[in-house]
């Protein structure tokens, strides 16, 4: 029977080893994870080498609390250059660095909805100062004593609702060493010491609503009822009474959602033995299979009915001393199942550590290594993520994807303990996993990647990279650039018609056009002579606009456009043009991305429109050569395309894409040389430099059940050189042909060619 409110408390034989317990406890904070949480590549700037200190860095990052919102919408991630890294807030876009009074922030935990988070600030004078973001501003977490150079406060966990933080705080009243006392903080930063018999201890866990905190001290495990101000102590005698086994140094590693169950380990003759505890039944020692001497409970399902942990054939008293550990799953009905060998063909030396569990405990994920422990390897390339399920047994994540028919050549799924404090997350329903690894991408050595996968839940099975998702959405913005440049081509078509022969009253024409960007279409137009030098022109066009997107994706839009222009073109002197255009767009976008290393697409339908305006000023010089003129000119054109949002309907990672706007401004400065041949044809040779300013609007996206984000839409080259050759060829008194071809040579990217050809009738 547990001792309550301190009466009759029993002291355990020895104090729990702080460092070893912290490693074990922090591991289980990672789970159970619910939904997949993503961040931009957090390993950039870190080398993947065999240096042992580098391995220890990843280990320390691995065994820390998760800093991810339950729905995957917000994360705390490492950001900034390697020499000045800090935590940033990620909510789908680029991480925004977090500083508190100009000092770097080290994130530790988030509330379930991501609106609140906490961590420490290294302000030098006060060691690590703990702070809490309450949704509006940072709140300093109170101290029990003045800052000390010997120890800082250690907040360990935040309740799911963001109301309570638990941890340890330095207290001079306990001693002059590094001893901490268990505490909890309210959302306003007020600190409260939690009772233990000796005063020392740490609170490691807190239930979702902040009601119950779990921690440890010399005399056992404490379960504090925070609102009620009471506590229960579960010491060695309680363990012995419930299990008929002498155990010491009890340690709690994981609790359920409500704080009614826990798991951890007790020491029996210096060997760790896992246990499960419930409020109704007390302690139960988890019986290990023959051949296993030590083990630990590390994970717990949401309802507390399933435990995940590790066990070893040799005695050990902490996670680093268990040699060649196997992973296990325990239930009341079935006992322990050695999941490391369940339906798996494995030989040689290996070590498994569990890091995640679905809410119902039917899927467990973790890390396996080829060494005798997680750290006893030459390189982190000796690590691999694994997945076990009730349905399929143990397999590496790589084999799991291969078995689903996905080509993962050049990808390594290491799950190496990323600096976003997420090792290998599993969603509540077990269908989604996220982790760290490398991908070849034609580089040596491979580059780091953050990967995510989803298999089930009504979706095709797929695995892709976070960088790839962002790149695929970015490329969608190129559709707006294509629509804008199409309107620019139409302005040029009308200008060509106005520059050619016009009848006494005007002329009409029909044409076909193309652009290797690509575009194809055609239309009809007519000119009206307003005076000897001024002509107005109108055009109606129907075209198909295709745009190549990332990873073999593309978009295709039907565009119906109208253009109106007026121009003054004397034989010599001041020339000018002004025009307006509108286009209506309807089509579909097939967003490309990688499933493994194979390009796939997800399709959605959308519509939009483009508006444009253009103005040209120049001066026409008559040259000494007969029927020849030279016109220097400048043109300003502005175009804006607006697209409605759409929902994709196929592929392994369909997304909901927001509406977006792309605005393009073009400034042209050029020369046009015109010559009218005696036989009647007129030729125009043009040369211009073009500068483009494009505002690629922010595109928001959401991968349902995974994560969302924002990116800036793709934009094209900023500058290009443009050359053109145009002809007007008379076929009789009132009929003529018109043709023009324009080449563009950009400062980056591929060259393109556009043109049109048509027939014109004067009246």
mmCIF file of C-alpha atoms in Angstrom, residues 68 104 125 229 232 262 311 317-318 431 482-483 537 563 644 683 685 737:
data_model
loop_
_atom_site.group_PDB
_atom_site.id
_atom_site.type_symbol
_atom_site.label_atom_id
_atom_site.label_comp_id
_atom_site.label_asym_id
_atom_site.label_seq_id
_atom_site.Cartn_x
_atom_site.Cartn_y
_atom_site.Cartn_z
ATOM 1 C CA UNK A 68 6.140 19.178 -31.399
ATOM 2 C CA UNK A 104 19.598 31.946 -27.406
ATOM 3 C CA UNK A 125 25.121 35.254 -15.278
ATOM 4 C CA UNK A 229 -2.107 19.276 -2.630
ATOM 5 C CA UNK A 232 1.426 9.226 -2.720
ATOM 6 C CA UNK A 262 3.036 4.174 -15.208
ATOM 7 C CA UNK A 311 15.695 -6.082 -22.241
ATOM 8 C CA UNK A 317 21.207 -0.854 -14.263
ATOM 9 C CA UNK A 318 20.716 1.852 -16.877
ATOM 10 C CA UNK A 431 -0.089 4.930 -40.089
ATOM 11 C CA UNK A 482 3.409 31.366 -67.284
ATOM 12 C CA UNK A 483 0.011 33.091 -67.300
ATOM 13 C CA UNK A 537 -6.433 47.358 -81.840
ATOM 14 C CA UNK A 563 -6.533 42.665 -75.281
ATOM 15 C CA UNK A 644 -8.229 29.869 -56.528
ATOM 16 C CA UNK A 683 10.935 43.503 -91.986
ATOM 17 C CA UNK A 685 14.613 43.427 -86.407
ATOM 18 C CA UNK A 737 0.580 37.889 -94.017
#
